[in-house]
């Protein structure tokens, strides 16, 4: 092995050792470094598009995971659930109302989060402004969650107990003990 090769191997070894030492140094990592240039710091581009489209965005998980089916997923599984024409119509109308409300509220949440970002960016935010901006964002988020969960509540009695059980099985929630035990049925 020539001197140049040994030197290159030594330098490479030192660089790898230094990199390992830095990686294991316990220094905090900037987990958000790749997010600092987002249009809305708390929302990815995908989140923004989903909110504008009125998508569920996971906001109704408490309902979904506890035996209250969502209208979008019910419609997606209409054939598997053997929905009657009346059920299809009722659930489609419910979905359209939910989506229209969500499409109205999603941009409100985006705007509230942008306003919070802007207040920090301006460098003049104080505690009162902070509380007001956060309250506005959370108010928009809570109204959006209610829209989605109310749709789950309204959709559930439109299905038979068998359809609810089948829905939960098809969605992978077969172990859910609540899927056929709603007091409103």
PDB file of C-alpha atoms in Angstrom:
ATOM      1  CA  UNK A   1       0.000   0.000   0.000  1.00  0.00           C
ATOM      2  CA  UNK A   2       1.480   3.330  -1.027  1.00  0.00           C
ATOM      3  CA  UNK A   3       1.868   6.338   1.236  1.00  0.00           C
ATOM      4  CA  UNK A   4      -0.938   8.157  -0.567  1.00  0.00           C
ATOM      5  CA  UNK A   5      -3.354   5.249  -0.104  1.00  0.00           C
ATOM      6  CA  UNK A   6      -2.430   4.888   3.603  1.00  0.00           C
ATOM      7  CA  UNK A   7      -2.946   8.625   4.086  1.00  0.00           C
ATOM      8  CA  UNK A   8      -6.343   8.511   2.381  1.00  0.00           C
ATOM      9  CA  UNK A   9      -7.405   5.525   4.507  1.00  0.00           C
ATOM     10  CA  UNK A  10      -6.219   7.295   7.674  1.00  0.00           C
ATOM     11  CA  UNK A  11      -8.037  10.519   6.786  1.00  0.00           C
ATOM     12  CA  UNK A  12     -11.186   8.580   5.938  1.00  0.00           C
ATOM     13  CA  UNK A  13     -10.972   6.711   9.243  1.00  0.00           C
ATOM     14  CA  UNK A  14     -10.542   9.961  11.171  1.00  0.00           C
ATOM     15  CA  UNK A  15     -13.516  11.519   9.386  1.00  0.00           C
ATOM     16  CA  UNK A  16     -15.698   8.496  10.140  1.00  0.00           C
ATOM     17  CA  UNK A  17     -14.629   8.557  13.801  1.00  0.00           C
ATOM     18  CA  UNK A  18     -15.404  12.264  14.039  1.00  0.00           C
ATOM     19  CA  UNK A  19     -18.806  11.755  12.426  1.00  0.00           C
ATOM     20  CA  UNK A  20     -19.609   8.933  14.845  1.00  0.00           C
ATOM     21  CA  UNK A  21     -18.496  11.043  17.804  1.00  0.00           C
ATOM     22  CA  UNK A  22     -20.708  13.926  16.707  1.00  0.00           C
ATOM     23  CA  UNK A  23     -23.661  11.609  16.098  1.00  0.00           C
ATOM     24  CA  UNK A  24     -23.277  10.075  19.556  1.00  0.00           C
ATOM     25  CA  UNK A  25     -22.407  13.295  21.354  1.00  0.00           C
ATOM     26  CA  UNK A  26     -25.871  13.820  22.762  1.00  0.00           C
ATOM     27  CA  UNK A  27     -26.175  17.175  21.026  1.00  0.00           C
ATOM     28  CA  UNK A  28     -29.791  17.997  20.271  1.00  0.00           C
ATOM     29  CA  UNK A  29     -30.898  17.440  16.709  1.00  0.00           C
ATOM     30  CA  UNK A  30     -32.976  20.052  14.915  1.00  0.00           C
ATOM     31  CA  UNK A  31     -35.951  17.811  14.090  1.00  0.00           C
ATOM     32  CA  UNK A  32     -37.798  20.720  12.508  1.00  0.00           C
ATOM     33  CA  UNK A  33     -34.958  22.093  10.387  1.00  0.00           C
ATOM     34  CA  UNK A  34     -36.550  20.841   7.170  1.00  0.00           C
ATOM     35  CA  UNK A  35     -39.866  22.485   8.093  1.00  0.00           C
ATOM     36  CA  UNK A  36     -38.781  26.080   8.656  1.00  0.00           C
ATOM     37  CA  UNK A  37     -39.630  27.166   5.126  1.00  0.00           C
ATOM     38  CA  UNK A  38     -43.203  25.869   5.136  1.00  0.00           C
ATOM     39  CA  UNK A  39     -45.944  28.307   4.190  1.00  0.00           C
ATOM     40  CA  UNK A  40     -47.553  27.377   7.524  1.00  0.00           C
ATOM     41  CA  UNK A  41     -45.051  26.080  10.049  1.00  0.00           C
ATOM     42  CA  UNK A  42     -47.432  23.633  11.730  1.00  0.00           C
ATOM     43  CA  UNK A  43     -48.856  22.207   8.497  1.00  0.00           C
ATOM     44  CA  UNK A  44     -47.194  20.270   5.701  1.00  0.00           C
ATOM     45  CA  UNK A  45     -48.162  21.003   2.102  1.00  0.00           C
ATOM     46  CA  UNK A  46     -50.188  17.771   2.193  1.00  0.00           C
ATOM     47  CA  UNK A  47     -51.978  18.947   5.351  1.00  0.00           C
ATOM     48  CA  UNK A  48     -52.874  22.253   3.710  1.00  0.00           C
ATOM     49  CA  UNK A  49     -54.273  20.502   0.631  1.00  0.00           C
ATOM     50  CA  UNK A  50     -56.261  18.048   2.774  1.00  0.00           C
ATOM     51  CA  UNK A  51     -57.725  20.874   4.850  1.00  0.00           C
ATOM     52  CA  UNK A  52     -58.702  22.837   1.749  1.00  0.00           C
ATOM     53  CA  UNK A  53     -60.332  19.728   0.258  1.00  0.00           C
ATOM     54  CA  UNK A  54     -62.353  19.022   3.393  1.00  0.00           C
ATOM     55  CA  UNK A  55     -60.603  15.705   4.007  1.00  0.00           C
ATOM     56  CA  UNK A  56     -60.940  14.030   7.383  1.00  0.00           C
ATOM     57  CA  UNK A  57     -57.306  14.643   8.363  1.00  0.00           C
ATOM     58  CA  UNK A  58     -57.716  12.078  11.153  1.00  0.00           C
ATOM     59  CA  UNK A  59     -59.870  14.465  13.161  1.00  0.00           C
ATOM     60  CA  UNK A  60     -62.622  11.909  13.811  1.00  0.00           C
ATOM     61  CA  UNK A  61     -60.434   9.069  15.103  1.00  0.00           C
ATOM     62  CA  UNK A  62     -62.240   8.912  18.470  1.00  0.00           C
ATOM     63  CA  UNK A  63     -65.447   8.177  16.564  1.00  0.00           C
ATOM     64  CA  UNK A  64     -63.862   5.962  13.915  1.00  0.00           C
ATOM     65  CA  UNK A  65     -61.986   3.758  16.380  1.00  0.00           C
ATOM     66  CA  UNK A  66     -64.999   3.297  18.633  1.00  0.00           C
ATOM     67  CA  UNK A  67     -67.572   1.983  16.215  1.00  0.00           C
ATOM     68  CA  UNK A  68     -68.922   5.160  14.604  1.00  0.00           C
ATOM     69  CA  UNK A  69     -68.289   4.790  10.857  1.00  0.00           C
ATOM     70  CA  UNK A  70     -67.423   7.766   8.694  1.00  0.00           C
ATOM     71  CA  UNK A  71     -69.536   8.664   5.665  1.00  0.00           C
ATOM     72  CA  UNK A  72     -66.602   8.862   3.227  1.00  0.00           C
ATOM     73  CA  UNK A  73     -65.435   5.355   4.091  1.00  0.00           C
ATOM     74  CA  UNK A  74     -68.996   4.006   4.123  1.00  0.00           C
ATOM     75  CA  UNK A  75     -69.477   5.296   0.579  1.00  0.00           C
ATOM     76  CA  UNK A  76     -66.120   3.838  -0.463  1.00  0.00           C
ATOM     77  CA  UNK A  77     -67.309   0.428   0.803  1.00  0.00           C
ATOM     78  CA  UNK A  78     -70.936   0.758  -0.330  1.00  0.00           C
ATOM     79  CA  UNK A  79     -70.885  -2.489  -2.319  1.00  0.00           C
ATOM     80  CA  UNK A  80     -69.118  -4.503   0.379  1.00  0.00           C
ATOM     81  CA  UNK A  81     -71.588  -3.191   2.955  1.00  0.00           C
ATOM     82  CA  UNK A  82     -74.534  -3.892   0.610  1.00  0.00           C
ATOM     83  CA  UNK A  83     -75.983  -0.431   1.157  1.00  0.00           C
ATOM     84  CA  UNK A  84     -79.537   0.050  -0.010  1.00  0.00           C
ATOM     85  CA  UNK A  85     -80.233   2.860  -2.483  1.00  0.00           C
ATOM     86  CA  UNK A  86     -81.800   4.868   0.365  1.00  0.00           C
ATOM     87  CA  UNK A  87     -78.726   4.357   2.571  1.00  0.00           C
ATOM     88  CA  UNK A  88     -76.453   5.448  -0.271  1.00  0.00           C
ATOM     89  CA  UNK A  89     -78.506   8.592  -0.832  1.00  0.00           C
ATOM     90  CA  UNK A  90     -78.710   9.460   2.868  1.00  0.00           C
ATOM     91  CA  UNK A  91     -75.007   8.887   3.487  1.00  0.00           C
ATOM     92  CA  UNK A  92     -74.022  10.740   0.301  1.00  0.00           C
ATOM     93  CA  UNK A  93     -76.079  13.749   1.436  1.00  0.00           C
ATOM     94  CA  UNK A  94     -74.473  13.559   4.869  1.00  0.00           C
ATOM     95  CA  UNK A  95     -71.019  13.386   3.299  1.00  0.00           C
ATOM     96  CA  UNK A  96     -71.684  16.352   0.998  1.00  0.00           C
ATOM     97  CA  UNK A  97     -72.819  18.500   3.923  1.00  0.00           C
ATOM     98  CA  UNK A  98     -69.820  17.454   6.020  1.00  0.00           C
ATOM     99  CA  UNK A  99     -67.372  18.105   3.208  1.00  0.00           C
ATOM    100  CA  UNK A 100     -68.844  21.523   2.400  1.00  0.00           C
ATOM    101  CA  UNK A 101     -68.604  22.540   6.062  1.00  0.00           C
ATOM    102  CA  UNK A 102     -65.065  21.159   6.293  1.00  0.00           C
ATOM    103  CA  UNK A 103     -64.020  22.978   3.110  1.00  0.00           C
ATOM    104  CA  UNK A 104     -65.234  26.198   4.701  1.00  0.00           C
ATOM    105  CA  UNK A 105     -63.515  25.572   8.057  1.00  0.00           C
ATOM    106  CA  UNK A 106     -60.220  24.118   6.777  1.00  0.00           C
ATOM    107  CA  UNK A 107     -59.064  27.439   5.308  1.00  0.00           C
ATOM    108  CA  UNK A 108     -60.024  29.151   8.588  1.00  0.00           C
ATOM    109  CA  UNK A 109     -57.607  26.857  10.436  1.00  0.00           C
ATOM    110  CA  UNK A 110     -54.906  27.494   7.835  1.00  0.00           C
ATOM    111  CA  UNK A 111     -55.406  31.266   8.118  1.00  0.00           C
ATOM    112  CA  UNK A 112     -55.298  31.152  11.918  1.00  0.00           C
ATOM    113  CA  UNK A 113     -52.045  29.172  11.872  1.00  0.00           C
ATOM    114  CA  UNK A 114     -50.596  31.612   9.318  1.00  0.00           C
ATOM    115  CA  UNK A 115     -51.550  34.530  11.580  1.00  0.00           C
ATOM    116  CA  UNK A 116     -49.729  32.882  14.486  1.00  0.00           C
ATOM    117  CA  UNK A 117     -46.635  32.400  12.307  1.00  0.00           C
ATOM    118  CA  UNK A 118     -46.837  36.016  11.112  1.00  0.00           C
ATOM    119  CA  UNK A 119     -47.048  37.349  14.668  1.00  0.00           C
ATOM    120  CA  UNK A 120     -43.855  35.521  15.612  1.00  0.00           C
ATOM    121  CA  UNK A 121     -42.154  36.472  12.333  1.00  0.00           C
ATOM    122  CA  UNK A 122     -42.898  40.161  12.971  1.00  0.00           C
ATOM    123  CA  UNK A 123     -41.042  39.903  16.265  1.00  0.00           C
ATOM    124  CA  UNK A 124     -43.621  41.963  18.105  1.00  0.00           C
ATOM    125  CA  UNK A 125     -45.771  39.199  19.592  1.00  0.00           C
ATOM    126  CA  UNK A 126     -46.706  39.510  23.243  1.00  0.00           C
ATOM    127  CA  UNK A 127     -48.526  37.158  25.616  1.00  0.00           C
ATOM    128  CA  UNK A 128     -51.958  38.622  24.849  1.00  0.00           C
ATOM    129  CA  UNK A 129     -51.491  38.281  21.092  1.00  0.00           C
ATOM    130  CA  UNK A 130     -50.100  34.793  21.556  1.00  0.00           C
ATOM    131  CA  UNK A 131     -53.146  33.672  23.529  1.00  0.00           C
ATOM    132  CA  UNK A 132     -55.519  35.239  20.990  1.00  0.00           C
ATOM    133  CA  UNK A 133     -53.779  33.656  17.972  1.00  0.00           C
ATOM    134  CA  UNK A 134     -53.572  30.213  19.565  1.00  0.00           C
ATOM    135  CA  UNK A 135     -57.215  30.442  20.686  1.00  0.00           C
ATOM    136  CA  UNK A 136     -58.283  31.334  17.137  1.00  0.00           C
ATOM    137  CA  UNK A 137     -56.386  28.372  15.678  1.00  0.00           C
ATOM    138  CA  UNK A 138     -57.742  25.954  18.252  1.00  0.00           C
ATOM    139  CA  UNK A 139     -61.283  27.279  17.811  1.00  0.00           C
ATOM    140  CA  UNK A 140     -61.061  26.605  14.080  1.00  0.00           C
ATOM    141  CA  UNK A 141     -59.568  23.157  14.709  1.00  0.00           C
ATOM    142  CA  UNK A 142     -62.257  22.240  17.257  1.00  0.00           C
ATOM    143  CA  UNK A 143     -65.092  23.341  14.959  1.00  0.00           C
ATOM    144  CA  UNK A 144     -63.544  21.262  12.173  1.00  0.00           C
ATOM    145  CA  UNK A 145     -63.287  18.212  14.457  1.00  0.00           C
ATOM    146  CA  UNK A 146     -66.925  18.611  15.476  1.00  0.00           C
ATOM    147  CA  UNK A 147     -68.028  18.712  11.823  1.00  0.00           C
ATOM    148  CA  UNK A 148     -66.261  15.429  11.114  1.00  0.00           C
ATOM    149  CA  UNK A 149     -67.332  13.667  14.300  1.00  0.00           C
ATOM    150  CA  UNK A 150     -70.952  14.825  13.955  1.00  0.00           C
ATOM    151  CA  UNK A 151     -70.991  13.196  10.526  1.00  0.00           C
ATOM    152  CA  UNK A 152     -69.824   9.931  12.099  1.00  0.00           C
ATOM    153  CA  UNK A 153     -72.573  10.244  14.719  1.00  0.00           C
ATOM    154  CA  UNK A 154     -75.202  10.878  12.064  1.00  0.00           C
ATOM    155  CA  UNK A 155     -73.984   8.062   9.791  1.00  0.00           C
ATOM    156  CA  UNK A 156     -73.963   5.342  12.433  1.00  0.00           C
ATOM    157  CA  UNK A 157     -77.742   4.882  12.856  1.00  0.00           C
ATOM    158  CA  UNK A 158     -78.115   4.740   9.071  1.00  0.00           C
ATOM    159  CA  UNK A 159     -76.351   1.360   9.084  1.00  0.00           C
ATOM    160  CA  UNK A 160     -77.597  -1.943  10.431  1.00  0.00           C
ATOM    161  CA  UNK A 161     -75.654  -3.588  13.273  1.00  0.00           C
ATOM    162  CA  UNK A 162     -74.346  -6.119  10.734  1.00  0.00           C
ATOM    163  CA  UNK A 163     -73.156  -3.343   8.401  1.00  0.00           C
ATOM    164  CA  UNK A 164     -71.395  -1.594  11.291  1.00  0.00           C
ATOM    165  CA  UNK A 165     -69.699  -4.835  12.278  1.00  0.00           C
ATOM    166  CA  UNK A 166     -68.688  -5.484   8.665  1.00  0.00           C
ATOM    167  CA  UNK A 167     -67.424  -1.901   8.310  1.00  0.00           C
ATOM    168  CA  UNK A 168     -65.226  -2.303  11.382  1.00  0.00           C
ATOM    169  CA  UNK A 169     -63.923  -5.636  10.126  1.00  0.00           C
ATOM    170  CA  UNK A 170     -63.143  -4.250   6.656  1.00  0.00           C
ATOM    171  CA  UNK A 171     -61.415  -1.229   8.207  1.00  0.00           C
ATOM    172  CA  UNK A 172     -59.282  -3.506  10.396  1.00  0.00           C
ATOM    173  CA  UNK A 173     -61.068  -2.760  13.657  1.00  0.00           C
ATOM    174  CA  UNK A 174     -62.445  -6.289  14.119  1.00  0.00           C
ATOM    175  CA  UNK A 175     -61.358  -6.345  17.762  1.00  0.00           C
ATOM    176  CA  UNK A 176     -63.542  -3.330  18.546  1.00  0.00           C
ATOM    177  CA  UNK A 177     -66.055  -4.441  21.171  1.00  0.00           C
ATOM    178  CA  UNK A 178     -68.167  -1.317  20.692  1.00  0.00           C
ATOM    179  CA  UNK A 179     -69.097  -1.803  17.053  1.00  0.00           C
ATOM    180  CA  UNK A 180     -72.492  -3.375  17.736  1.00  0.00           C
ATOM    181  CA  UNK A 181     -73.351  -1.990  21.163  1.00  0.00           C
ATOM    182  CA  UNK A 182     -74.493   1.574  20.613  1.00  0.00           C
ATOM    183  CA  UNK A 183     -77.330   2.616  22.902  1.00  0.00           C
ATOM    184  CA  UNK A 184     -78.979   4.610  20.104  1.00  0.00           C
ATOM    185  CA  UNK A 185     -79.844   1.467  18.144  1.00  0.00           C
TER     186      UNK A 185
END
